């Protein structure tokens, strides 16, 4: 009998916190958001000649993508994982092709007769952990 200890499932998603409750990735995204906001405000003030207080909307729009990349987790995924999957899903033709069961290319699945040993193993507690498809 082996020793089993329950472990939280989210332990694989742990990220080391660098400053406060921010991971390195989040900290970089926040820093880039601040940098883009400051750069946009400087461009608007020095090149265009508009007061920064009157140009708050472009400043926020410049930093918003970085904030979203740092904090938003759609379906529990990071943004760089979500965007390719989202694009592939919506750019696909969304059609499924089915074959007829009378198609000769489809081989018939033959079921074998189960022996006593296999039936006892299936009734045993925890048998779902030892399904034949996962064994070699």
CSV table of C-alpha atoms in Angstrom, one decimal, residues 127-136:
chain,number,residue,atom,x,y,z
A,127,UNK,CA,-10.8,0.7,-11.1
A,128,UNK,CA,-11.3,3.8,-13.1
A,129,UNK,CA,-7.7,4.8,-12.4
A,130,UNK,CA,-6.5,1.6,-14.1
A,131,UNK,CA,-8.4,1.7,-17.4
A,132,UNK,CA,-6.9,-0.4,-20.2
A,133,UNK,CA,-6.3,2.6,-22.5
A,134,UNK,CA,-3.8,4.1,-20.1
A,135,UNK,CA,-1.9,0.8,-19.6
A,136,UNK,CA,0.6,-0.6,-22.0
